[in-house]
Tab-separated table of C-alpha atoms in Angstrom:
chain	number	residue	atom	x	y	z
L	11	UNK	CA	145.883	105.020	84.229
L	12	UNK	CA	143.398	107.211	85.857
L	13	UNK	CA	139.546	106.868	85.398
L	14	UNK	CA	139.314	110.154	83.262
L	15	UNK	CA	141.766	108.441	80.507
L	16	UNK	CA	139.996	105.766	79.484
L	17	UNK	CA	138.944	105.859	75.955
L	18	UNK	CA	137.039	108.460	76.393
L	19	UNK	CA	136.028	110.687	73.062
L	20	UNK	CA	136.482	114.300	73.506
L	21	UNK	CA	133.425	115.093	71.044
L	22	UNK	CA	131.078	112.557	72.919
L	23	UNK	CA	131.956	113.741	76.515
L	24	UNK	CA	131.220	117.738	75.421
L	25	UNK	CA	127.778	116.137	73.700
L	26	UNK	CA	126.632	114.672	76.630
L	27	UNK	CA	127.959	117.505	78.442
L	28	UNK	CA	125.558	119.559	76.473
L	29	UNK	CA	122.949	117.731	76.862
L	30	UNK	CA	122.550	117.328	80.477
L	31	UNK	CA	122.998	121.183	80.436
L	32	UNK	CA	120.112	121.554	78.280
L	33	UNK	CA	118.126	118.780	78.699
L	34	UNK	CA	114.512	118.877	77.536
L	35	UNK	CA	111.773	118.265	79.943
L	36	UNK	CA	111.432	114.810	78.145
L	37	UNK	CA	114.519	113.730	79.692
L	38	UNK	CA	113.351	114.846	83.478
L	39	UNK	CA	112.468	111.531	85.699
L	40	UNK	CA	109.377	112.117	87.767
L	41	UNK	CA	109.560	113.372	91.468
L	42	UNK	CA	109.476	111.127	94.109
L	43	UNK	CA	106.389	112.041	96.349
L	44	UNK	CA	107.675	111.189	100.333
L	45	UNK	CA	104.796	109.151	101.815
L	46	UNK	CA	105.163	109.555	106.435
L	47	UNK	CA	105.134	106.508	108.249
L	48	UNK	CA	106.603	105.682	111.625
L	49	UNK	CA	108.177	102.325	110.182
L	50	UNK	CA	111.876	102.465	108.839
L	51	UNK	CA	111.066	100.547	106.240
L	52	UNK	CA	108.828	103.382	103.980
L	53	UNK	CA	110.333	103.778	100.337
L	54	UNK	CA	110.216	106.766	98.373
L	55	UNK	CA	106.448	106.715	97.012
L	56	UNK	CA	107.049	107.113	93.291
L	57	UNK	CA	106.936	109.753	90.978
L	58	UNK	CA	104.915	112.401	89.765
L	59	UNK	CA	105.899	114.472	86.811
L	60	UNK	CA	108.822	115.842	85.623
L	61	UNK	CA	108.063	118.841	84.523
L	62	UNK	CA	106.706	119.731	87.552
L	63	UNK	CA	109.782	119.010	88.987
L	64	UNK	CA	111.465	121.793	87.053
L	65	UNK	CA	109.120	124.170	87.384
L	66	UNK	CA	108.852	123.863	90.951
L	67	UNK	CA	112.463	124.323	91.947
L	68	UNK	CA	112.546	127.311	89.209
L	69	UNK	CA	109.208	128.888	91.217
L	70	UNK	CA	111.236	128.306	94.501
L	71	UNK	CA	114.595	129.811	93.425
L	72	UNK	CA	112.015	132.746	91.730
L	73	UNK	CA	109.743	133.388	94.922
L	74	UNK	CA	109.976	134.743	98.409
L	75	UNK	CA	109.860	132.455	101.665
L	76	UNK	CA	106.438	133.200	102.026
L	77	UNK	CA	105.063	132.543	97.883
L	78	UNK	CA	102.368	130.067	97.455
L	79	UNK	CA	104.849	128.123	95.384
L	80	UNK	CA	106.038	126.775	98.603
L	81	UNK	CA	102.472	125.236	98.736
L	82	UNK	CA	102.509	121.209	98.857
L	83	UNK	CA	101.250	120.191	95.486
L	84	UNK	CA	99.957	116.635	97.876
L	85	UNK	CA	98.320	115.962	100.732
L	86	UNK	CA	100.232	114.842	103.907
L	87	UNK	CA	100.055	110.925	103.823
L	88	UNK	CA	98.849	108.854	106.795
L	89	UNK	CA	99.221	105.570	108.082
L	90	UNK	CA	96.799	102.450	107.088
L	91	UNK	CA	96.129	99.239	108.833
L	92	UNK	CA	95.017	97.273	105.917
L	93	UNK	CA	95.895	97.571	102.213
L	94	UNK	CA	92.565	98.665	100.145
L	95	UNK	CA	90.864	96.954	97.151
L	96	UNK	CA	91.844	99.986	95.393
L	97	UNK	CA	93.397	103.390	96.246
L	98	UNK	CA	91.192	105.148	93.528
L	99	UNK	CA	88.705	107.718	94.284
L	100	UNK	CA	85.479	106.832	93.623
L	101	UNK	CA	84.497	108.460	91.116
L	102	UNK	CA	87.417	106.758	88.973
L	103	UNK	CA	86.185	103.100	89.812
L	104	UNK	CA	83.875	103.230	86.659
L	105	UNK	CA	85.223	102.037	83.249
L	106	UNK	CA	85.036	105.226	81.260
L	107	UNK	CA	87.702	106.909	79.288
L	108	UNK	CA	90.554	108.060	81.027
L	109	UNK	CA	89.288	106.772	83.975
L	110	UNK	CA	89.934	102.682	83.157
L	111	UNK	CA	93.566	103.441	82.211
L	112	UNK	CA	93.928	104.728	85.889
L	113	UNK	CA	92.452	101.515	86.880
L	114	UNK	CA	94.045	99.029	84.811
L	115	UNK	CA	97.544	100.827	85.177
L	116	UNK	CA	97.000	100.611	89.197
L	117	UNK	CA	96.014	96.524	88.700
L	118	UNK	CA	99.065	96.293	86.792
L	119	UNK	CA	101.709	97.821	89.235
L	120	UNK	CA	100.429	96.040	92.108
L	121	UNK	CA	100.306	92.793	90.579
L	122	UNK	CA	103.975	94.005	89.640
L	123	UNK	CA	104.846	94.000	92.630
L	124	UNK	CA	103.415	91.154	93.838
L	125	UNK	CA	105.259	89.015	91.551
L	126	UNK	CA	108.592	90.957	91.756
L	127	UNK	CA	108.875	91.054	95.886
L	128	UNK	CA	108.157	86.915	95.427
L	129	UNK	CA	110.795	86.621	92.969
L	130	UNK	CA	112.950	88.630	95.183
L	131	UNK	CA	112.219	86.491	98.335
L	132	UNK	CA	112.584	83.533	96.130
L	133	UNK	CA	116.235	84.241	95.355
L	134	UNK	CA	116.892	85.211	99.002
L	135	UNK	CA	116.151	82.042	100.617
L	136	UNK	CA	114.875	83.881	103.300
L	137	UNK	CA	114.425	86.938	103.681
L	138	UNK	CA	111.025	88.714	103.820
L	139	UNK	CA	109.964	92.140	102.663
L	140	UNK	CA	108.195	94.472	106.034
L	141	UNK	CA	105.625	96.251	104.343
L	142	UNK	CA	104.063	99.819	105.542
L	143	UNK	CA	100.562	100.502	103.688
L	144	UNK	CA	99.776	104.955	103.473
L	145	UNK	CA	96.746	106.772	102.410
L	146	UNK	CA	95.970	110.061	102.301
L	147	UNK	CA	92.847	111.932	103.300
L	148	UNK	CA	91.166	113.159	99.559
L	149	UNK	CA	92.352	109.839	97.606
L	150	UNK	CA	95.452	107.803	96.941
L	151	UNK	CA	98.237	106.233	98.963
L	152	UNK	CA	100.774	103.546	98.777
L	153	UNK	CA	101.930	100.273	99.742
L	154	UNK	CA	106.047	100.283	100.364
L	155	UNK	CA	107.965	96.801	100.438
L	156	UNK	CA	111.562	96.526	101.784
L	157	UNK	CA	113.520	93.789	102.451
L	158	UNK	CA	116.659	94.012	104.598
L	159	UNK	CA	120.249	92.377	105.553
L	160	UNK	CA	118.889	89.012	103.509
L	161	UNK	CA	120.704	86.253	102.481
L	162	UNK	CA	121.369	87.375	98.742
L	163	UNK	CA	119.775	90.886	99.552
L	164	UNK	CA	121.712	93.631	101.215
L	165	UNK	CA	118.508	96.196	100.553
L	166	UNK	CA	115.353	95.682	98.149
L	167	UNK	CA	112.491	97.968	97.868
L	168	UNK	CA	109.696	97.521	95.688
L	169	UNK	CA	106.791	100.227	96.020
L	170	UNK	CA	103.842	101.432	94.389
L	171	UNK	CA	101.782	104.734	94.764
L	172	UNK	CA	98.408	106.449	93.585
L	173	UNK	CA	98.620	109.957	94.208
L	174	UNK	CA	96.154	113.171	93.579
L	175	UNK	CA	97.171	116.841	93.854
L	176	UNK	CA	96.640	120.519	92.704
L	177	UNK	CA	99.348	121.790	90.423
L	178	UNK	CA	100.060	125.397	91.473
L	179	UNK	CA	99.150	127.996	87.929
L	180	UNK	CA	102.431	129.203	88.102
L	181	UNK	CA	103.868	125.590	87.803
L	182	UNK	CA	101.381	124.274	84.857
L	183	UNK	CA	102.968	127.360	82.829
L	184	UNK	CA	106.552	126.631	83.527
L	185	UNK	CA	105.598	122.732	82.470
L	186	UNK	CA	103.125	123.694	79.575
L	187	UNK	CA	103.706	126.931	78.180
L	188	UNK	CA	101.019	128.088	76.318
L	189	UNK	CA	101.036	130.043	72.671
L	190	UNK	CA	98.857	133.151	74.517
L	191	UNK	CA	100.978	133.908	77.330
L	192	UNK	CA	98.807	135.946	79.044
L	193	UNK	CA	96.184	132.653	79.517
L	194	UNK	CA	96.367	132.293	83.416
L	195	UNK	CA	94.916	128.675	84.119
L	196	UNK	CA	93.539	128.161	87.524
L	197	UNK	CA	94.624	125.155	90.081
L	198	UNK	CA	95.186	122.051	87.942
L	199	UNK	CA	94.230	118.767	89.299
L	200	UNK	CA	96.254	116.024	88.500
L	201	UNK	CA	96.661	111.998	88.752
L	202	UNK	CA	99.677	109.791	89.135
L	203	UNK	CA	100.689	106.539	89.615
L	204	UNK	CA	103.414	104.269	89.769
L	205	UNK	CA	106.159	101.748	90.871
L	206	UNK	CA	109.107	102.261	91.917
L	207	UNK	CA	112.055	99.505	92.836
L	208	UNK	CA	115.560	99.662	93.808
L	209	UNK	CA	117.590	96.208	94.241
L	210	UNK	CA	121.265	96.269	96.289
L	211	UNK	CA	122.427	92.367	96.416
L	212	UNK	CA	125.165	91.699	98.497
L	213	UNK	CA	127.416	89.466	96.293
L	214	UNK	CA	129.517	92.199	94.219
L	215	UNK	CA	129.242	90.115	91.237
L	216	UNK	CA	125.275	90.537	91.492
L	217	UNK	CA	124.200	93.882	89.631
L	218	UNK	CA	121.858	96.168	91.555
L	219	UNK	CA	118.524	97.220	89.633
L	220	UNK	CA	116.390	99.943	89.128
L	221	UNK	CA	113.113	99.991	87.736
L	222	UNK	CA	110.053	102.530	87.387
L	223	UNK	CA	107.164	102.537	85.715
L	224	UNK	CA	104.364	105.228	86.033
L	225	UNK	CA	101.446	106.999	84.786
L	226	UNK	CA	100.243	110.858	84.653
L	227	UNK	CA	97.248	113.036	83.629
L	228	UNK	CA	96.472	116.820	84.207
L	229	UNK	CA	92.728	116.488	84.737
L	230	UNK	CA	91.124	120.221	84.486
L	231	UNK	CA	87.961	120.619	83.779
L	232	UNK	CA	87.605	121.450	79.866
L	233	UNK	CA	86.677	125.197	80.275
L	234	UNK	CA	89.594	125.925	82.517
L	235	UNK	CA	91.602	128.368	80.561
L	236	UNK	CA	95.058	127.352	78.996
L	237	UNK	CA	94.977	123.706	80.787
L	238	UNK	CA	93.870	120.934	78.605
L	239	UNK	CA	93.665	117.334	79.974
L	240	UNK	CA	96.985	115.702	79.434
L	241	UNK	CA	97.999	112.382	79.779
L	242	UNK	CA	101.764	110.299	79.539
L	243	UNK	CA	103.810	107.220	80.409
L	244	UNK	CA	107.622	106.828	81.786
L	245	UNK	CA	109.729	104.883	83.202
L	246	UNK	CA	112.763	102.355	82.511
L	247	UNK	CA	114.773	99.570	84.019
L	248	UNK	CA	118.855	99.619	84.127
L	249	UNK	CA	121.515	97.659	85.020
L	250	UNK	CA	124.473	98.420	87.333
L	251	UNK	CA	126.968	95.753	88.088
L	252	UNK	CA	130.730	96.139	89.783
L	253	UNK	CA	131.935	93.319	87.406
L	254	UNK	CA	131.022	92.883	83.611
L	255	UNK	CA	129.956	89.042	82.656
L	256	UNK	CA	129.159	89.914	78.757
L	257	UNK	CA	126.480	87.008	78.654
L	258	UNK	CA	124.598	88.588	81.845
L	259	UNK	CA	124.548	92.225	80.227
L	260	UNK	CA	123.567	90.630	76.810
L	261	UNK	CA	120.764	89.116	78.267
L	262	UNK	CA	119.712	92.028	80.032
L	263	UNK	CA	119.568	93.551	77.100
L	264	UNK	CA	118.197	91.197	75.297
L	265	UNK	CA	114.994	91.519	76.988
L	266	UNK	CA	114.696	94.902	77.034
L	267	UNK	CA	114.942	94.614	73.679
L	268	UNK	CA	112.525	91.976	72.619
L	269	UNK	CA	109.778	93.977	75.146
L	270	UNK	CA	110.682	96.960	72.970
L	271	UNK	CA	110.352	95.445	69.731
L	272	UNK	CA	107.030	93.753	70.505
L	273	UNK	CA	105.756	97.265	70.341
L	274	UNK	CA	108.219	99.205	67.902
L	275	UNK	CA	111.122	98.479	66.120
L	276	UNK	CA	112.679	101.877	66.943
L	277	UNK	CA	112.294	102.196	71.059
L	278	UNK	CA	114.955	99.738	72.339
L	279	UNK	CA	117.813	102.085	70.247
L	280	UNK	CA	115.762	104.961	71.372
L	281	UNK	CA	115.436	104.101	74.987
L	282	UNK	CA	118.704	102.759	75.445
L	283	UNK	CA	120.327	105.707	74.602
L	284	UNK	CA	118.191	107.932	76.743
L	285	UNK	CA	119.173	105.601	79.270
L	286	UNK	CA	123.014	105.865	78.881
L	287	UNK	CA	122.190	109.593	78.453
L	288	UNK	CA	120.415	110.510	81.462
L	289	UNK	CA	122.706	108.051	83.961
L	290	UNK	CA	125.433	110.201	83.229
L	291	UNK	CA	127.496	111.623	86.447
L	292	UNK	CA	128.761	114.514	84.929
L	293	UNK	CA	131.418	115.288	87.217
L	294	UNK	CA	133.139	111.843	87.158
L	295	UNK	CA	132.525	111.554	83.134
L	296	UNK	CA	130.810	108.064	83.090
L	297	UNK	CA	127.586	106.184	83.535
L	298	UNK	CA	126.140	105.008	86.757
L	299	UNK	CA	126.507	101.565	85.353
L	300	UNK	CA	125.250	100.061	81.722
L	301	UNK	CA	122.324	101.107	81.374
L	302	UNK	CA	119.336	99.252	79.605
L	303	UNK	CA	116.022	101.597	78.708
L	304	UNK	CA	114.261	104.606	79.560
L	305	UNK	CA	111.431	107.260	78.450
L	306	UNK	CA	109.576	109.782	80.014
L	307	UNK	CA	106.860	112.162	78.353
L	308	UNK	CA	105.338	109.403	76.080
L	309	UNK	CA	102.189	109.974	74.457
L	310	UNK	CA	102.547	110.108	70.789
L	311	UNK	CA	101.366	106.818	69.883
L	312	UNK	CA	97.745	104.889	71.253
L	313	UNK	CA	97.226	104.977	74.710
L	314	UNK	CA	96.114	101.721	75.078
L	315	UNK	CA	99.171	100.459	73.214
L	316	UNK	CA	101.555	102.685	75.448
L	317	UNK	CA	99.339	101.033	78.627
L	318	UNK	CA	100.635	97.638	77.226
L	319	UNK	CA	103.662	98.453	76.812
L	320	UNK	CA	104.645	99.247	80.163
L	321	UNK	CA	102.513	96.523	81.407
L	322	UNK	CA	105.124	94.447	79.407
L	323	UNK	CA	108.399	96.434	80.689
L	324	UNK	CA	107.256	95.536	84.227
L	325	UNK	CA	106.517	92.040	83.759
L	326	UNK	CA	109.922	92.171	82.185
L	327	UNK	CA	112.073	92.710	85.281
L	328	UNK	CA	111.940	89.303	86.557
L	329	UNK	CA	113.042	87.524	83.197
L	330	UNK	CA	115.610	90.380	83.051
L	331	UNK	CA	117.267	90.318	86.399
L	332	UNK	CA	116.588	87.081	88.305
L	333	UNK	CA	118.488	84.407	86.225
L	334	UNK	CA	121.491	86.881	86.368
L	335	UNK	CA	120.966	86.960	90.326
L	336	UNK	CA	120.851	83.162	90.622
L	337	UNK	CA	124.192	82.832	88.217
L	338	UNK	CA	125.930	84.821	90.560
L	339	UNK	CA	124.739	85.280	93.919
L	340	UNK	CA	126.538	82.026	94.943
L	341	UNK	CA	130.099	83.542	93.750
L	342	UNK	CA	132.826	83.035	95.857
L	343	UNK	CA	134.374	86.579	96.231
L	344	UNK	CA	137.543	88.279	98.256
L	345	UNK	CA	137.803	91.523	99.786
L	346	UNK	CA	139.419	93.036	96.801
L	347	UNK	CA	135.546	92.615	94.878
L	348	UNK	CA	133.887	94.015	97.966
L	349	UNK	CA	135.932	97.161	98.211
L	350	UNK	CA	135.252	97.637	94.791
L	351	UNK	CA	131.418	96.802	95.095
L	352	UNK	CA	131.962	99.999	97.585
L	353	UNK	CA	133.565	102.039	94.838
L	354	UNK	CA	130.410	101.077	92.482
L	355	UNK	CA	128.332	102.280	95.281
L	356	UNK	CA	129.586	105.310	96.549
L	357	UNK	CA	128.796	106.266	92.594
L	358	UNK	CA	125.367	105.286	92.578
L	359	UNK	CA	125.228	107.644	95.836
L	360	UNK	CA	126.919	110.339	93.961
L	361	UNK	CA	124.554	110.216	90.549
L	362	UNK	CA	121.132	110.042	93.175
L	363	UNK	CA	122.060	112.786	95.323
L	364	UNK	CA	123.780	114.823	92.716
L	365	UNK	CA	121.824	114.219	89.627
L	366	UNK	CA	119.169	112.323	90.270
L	367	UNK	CA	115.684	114.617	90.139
L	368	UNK	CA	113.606	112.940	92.039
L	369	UNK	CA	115.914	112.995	95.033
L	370	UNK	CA	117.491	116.191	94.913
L	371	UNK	CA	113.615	117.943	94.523
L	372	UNK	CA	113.018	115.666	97.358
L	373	UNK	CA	115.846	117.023	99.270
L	374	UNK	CA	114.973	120.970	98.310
L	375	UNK	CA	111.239	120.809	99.065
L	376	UNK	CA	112.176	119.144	103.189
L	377	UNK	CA	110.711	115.831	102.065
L	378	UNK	CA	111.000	112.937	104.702
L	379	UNK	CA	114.818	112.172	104.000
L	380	UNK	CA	113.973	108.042	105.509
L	381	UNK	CA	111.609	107.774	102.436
L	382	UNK	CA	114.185	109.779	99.827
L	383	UNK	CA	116.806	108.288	100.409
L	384	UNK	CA	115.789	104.405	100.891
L	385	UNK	CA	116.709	103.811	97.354
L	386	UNK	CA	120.571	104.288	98.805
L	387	UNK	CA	122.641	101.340	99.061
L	388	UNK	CA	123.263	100.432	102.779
L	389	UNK	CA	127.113	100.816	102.331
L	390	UNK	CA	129.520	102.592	99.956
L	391	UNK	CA	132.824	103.463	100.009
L	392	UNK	CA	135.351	107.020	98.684
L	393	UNK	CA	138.501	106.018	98.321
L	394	UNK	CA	140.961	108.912	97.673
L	395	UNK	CA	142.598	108.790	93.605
L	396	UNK	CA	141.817	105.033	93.028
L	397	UNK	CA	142.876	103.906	90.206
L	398	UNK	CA	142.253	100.306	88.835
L	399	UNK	CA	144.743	98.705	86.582
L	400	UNK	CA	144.302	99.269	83.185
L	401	UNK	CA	143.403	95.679	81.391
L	402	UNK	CA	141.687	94.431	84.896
L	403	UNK	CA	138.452	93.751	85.312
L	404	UNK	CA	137.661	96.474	87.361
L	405	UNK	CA	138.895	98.940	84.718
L	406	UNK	CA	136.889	96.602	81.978
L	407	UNK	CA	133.569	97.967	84.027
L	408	UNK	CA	134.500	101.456	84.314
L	409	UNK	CA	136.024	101.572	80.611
L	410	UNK	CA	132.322	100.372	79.879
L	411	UNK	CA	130.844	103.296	81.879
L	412	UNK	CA	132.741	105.802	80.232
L	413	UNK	CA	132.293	104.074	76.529
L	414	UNK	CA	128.694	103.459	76.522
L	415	UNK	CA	128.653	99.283	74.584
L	416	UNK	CA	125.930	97.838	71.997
L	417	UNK	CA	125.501	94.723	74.010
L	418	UNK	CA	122.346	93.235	71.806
């Protein structure tokens, strides 16, 4: 039976057809910002906004060669010998306002990934993560982890990223449209910071993992016309296995859920289906793989409750992932898995170069394609009309990909 007759519901394919048509700028991931470095082991410095992604690629598809939109909204990144105390201007190193959720959310993802990239070496039995530290002249910078050809890990990159820029006017409109529309803001300076992890294992019946968590303000002065100070949180971790083992996607789950619910009752149903939503290779009708949570755009509730909150999603991931990894990176496996594996992969390629917005703005703006495309698996395969058997296990994963499952 081919992939694009399984089970699928007619009504629930043209809603989610719909919706990633018209998806709200809610639903848009933040763009990856492309750190330079000579190493080959830079990943893709995480996220800014997504509304600025939007409203960029609208400016550029709107705008001759030579319009300011083409303007970098960052400075060019350099190379460091040493990671800092803090990457922080400054003037943000006090404890005031806005300023101490910068700070604490910048303690939190590095001691994120501190703790994931020893988990991850952990599990490898080996394998170490190179690391390539960036900065950037007027504030900010990086510090990118990857390890490579491991023991358990085919690719893992764990990175984290403070970033300032200027938001071009023409950009803050498109993302924040104002009631007057003749209010012309001026250059809007804005924060961001975040971490950013993609985990390939080797064994095809260990999942890969994705995980980002990050942090934005719009910081204009108060009597800048039309741009108030904003603030928000986003992020999410998913699951994508090549085999389904109900108890490790249950647990999965599981967790996500119990971080949710520490914090609301109503964000792990919420979440998840943004998740299942936004994973969603339109093309090939199914999910990257089965899913698990993820928000963008929050800021309706206390900010120092949404600051704990991802603070708990991150220190989630190793709970999460790792005892799955250690049930199953051991598994004895034939060629038949692997190719499959390959077939998995070549769909996470598909969804990050297709759909993904992070890497196709990457991609349109001539970003350093080393540092884009890192998250990539190192190997994938396109196989011409496969077809698995219905009732096999390989057509019990993509069944599940099509058919979004309650697994908690």
């Amino acid at each position: 039976m081919p992939p694009f007759q399984l089970r699928r519901p007619t009504n629930t394919l043209r809603a989610m057809q719909t919706l990633a048509l018209n998806a709200p700028s809610s639903s848009w991931p933040a763009i990856a910002v492309v750190p330079f470095s000579r190493s080959t082991c830079t990943l893709t410095s995480p996220l800014i906004v997504s509304r600025l992604s939007r409203a960029k690629i609208r400016m550029q598809a709107s705008s001759s060669p030579s319009s300011s939109s083409h303007s970098p909204m960052i400075e060019k990144e350099i190379p460091a010998a040493e990671k800092p105390r803090t990457f922080l201007r400054e003037v943000d190193e006090n404890t005031s306002n806005s300023s101490d959720v910068r700070a604490r959310f910048e303690k939190m993802i590095r001691e994120a990934q501190d703790s994931v990239c020893a988990a991850i070496e952990a599990a490898d039995g080996g394998g170490k993560f190179k690391e390539d530290v960036w900065s950037r002249p007027g504030g900010g910078g990086g510090i990118s982890r990857v390890l490579q050809d491991g023991a358990v890990w085919e690719k893992a990159g764990v990175n984290v990223s403070v970033v300032y820029g200027i938001m071009p006017p023409d950009a803050y409109r498109a993302a924040k449209p104002t009631e007057n529309g003749d209010v012309k803001p001026g250059p809007i300076p804005f924060f961001a910071a975040g971490i950013s992890s993609v985990l390939h294992p080797k064994n095809p019946f260990a999942p890969t993992l994705h995980f980002n968590y990050r942090y934005f303000e719009t910081d204009a002065p108060k009597d800048v016309p039309g741009a108030p100070r904003q603030w928000w949180f986003g992020g999410g971790t998913d699951l994508t296995p090549a085999y389904i083992f109900d108890e490790d996607v249950k647990h999965f789950h599981q967790v996500q859920k119990t971080t949710c619910d520490k914090f609301n009752s109503d964000f792990y149903p919420r979440f998840k289906k943004w998740c299942d939503d936004y994973f969603y290779i339109k093309h090939r009708g199914e999910r990257r793989g089965l899913g698990g949570i993820f928000f963008d755009d929050l800021n309706a509730y206390d900010q120092d409750m949404l600051l704990a909150f991802a603070t708990e999603c991150a220190n989630s991931v190793i709970p999460a992932y790792i005892p799955i990894i250690e049930r199953r990176k051991d598994t004895p496996f034939t060629e038949r898995h692997k190719a499959w594996q390959q077939l998995r992969r070549g769909r996470y390629v598909e969804f990050n170069l297709v759909y993904d917005r992070g890497t196709t703005f990457g991609l349109k703006t001539g970003g350093r394609i080393e540092s884009i495309l890192v998250s990539l698996p190192l190997t994938a395969r396109w196989e011409y009309d496969h077809q698995p058997e219905e009732g096999s296990e390989e057509w019990n994963l993509l069944d599940a990909c099509i058919n979004p499952r309650e697994w908690v």
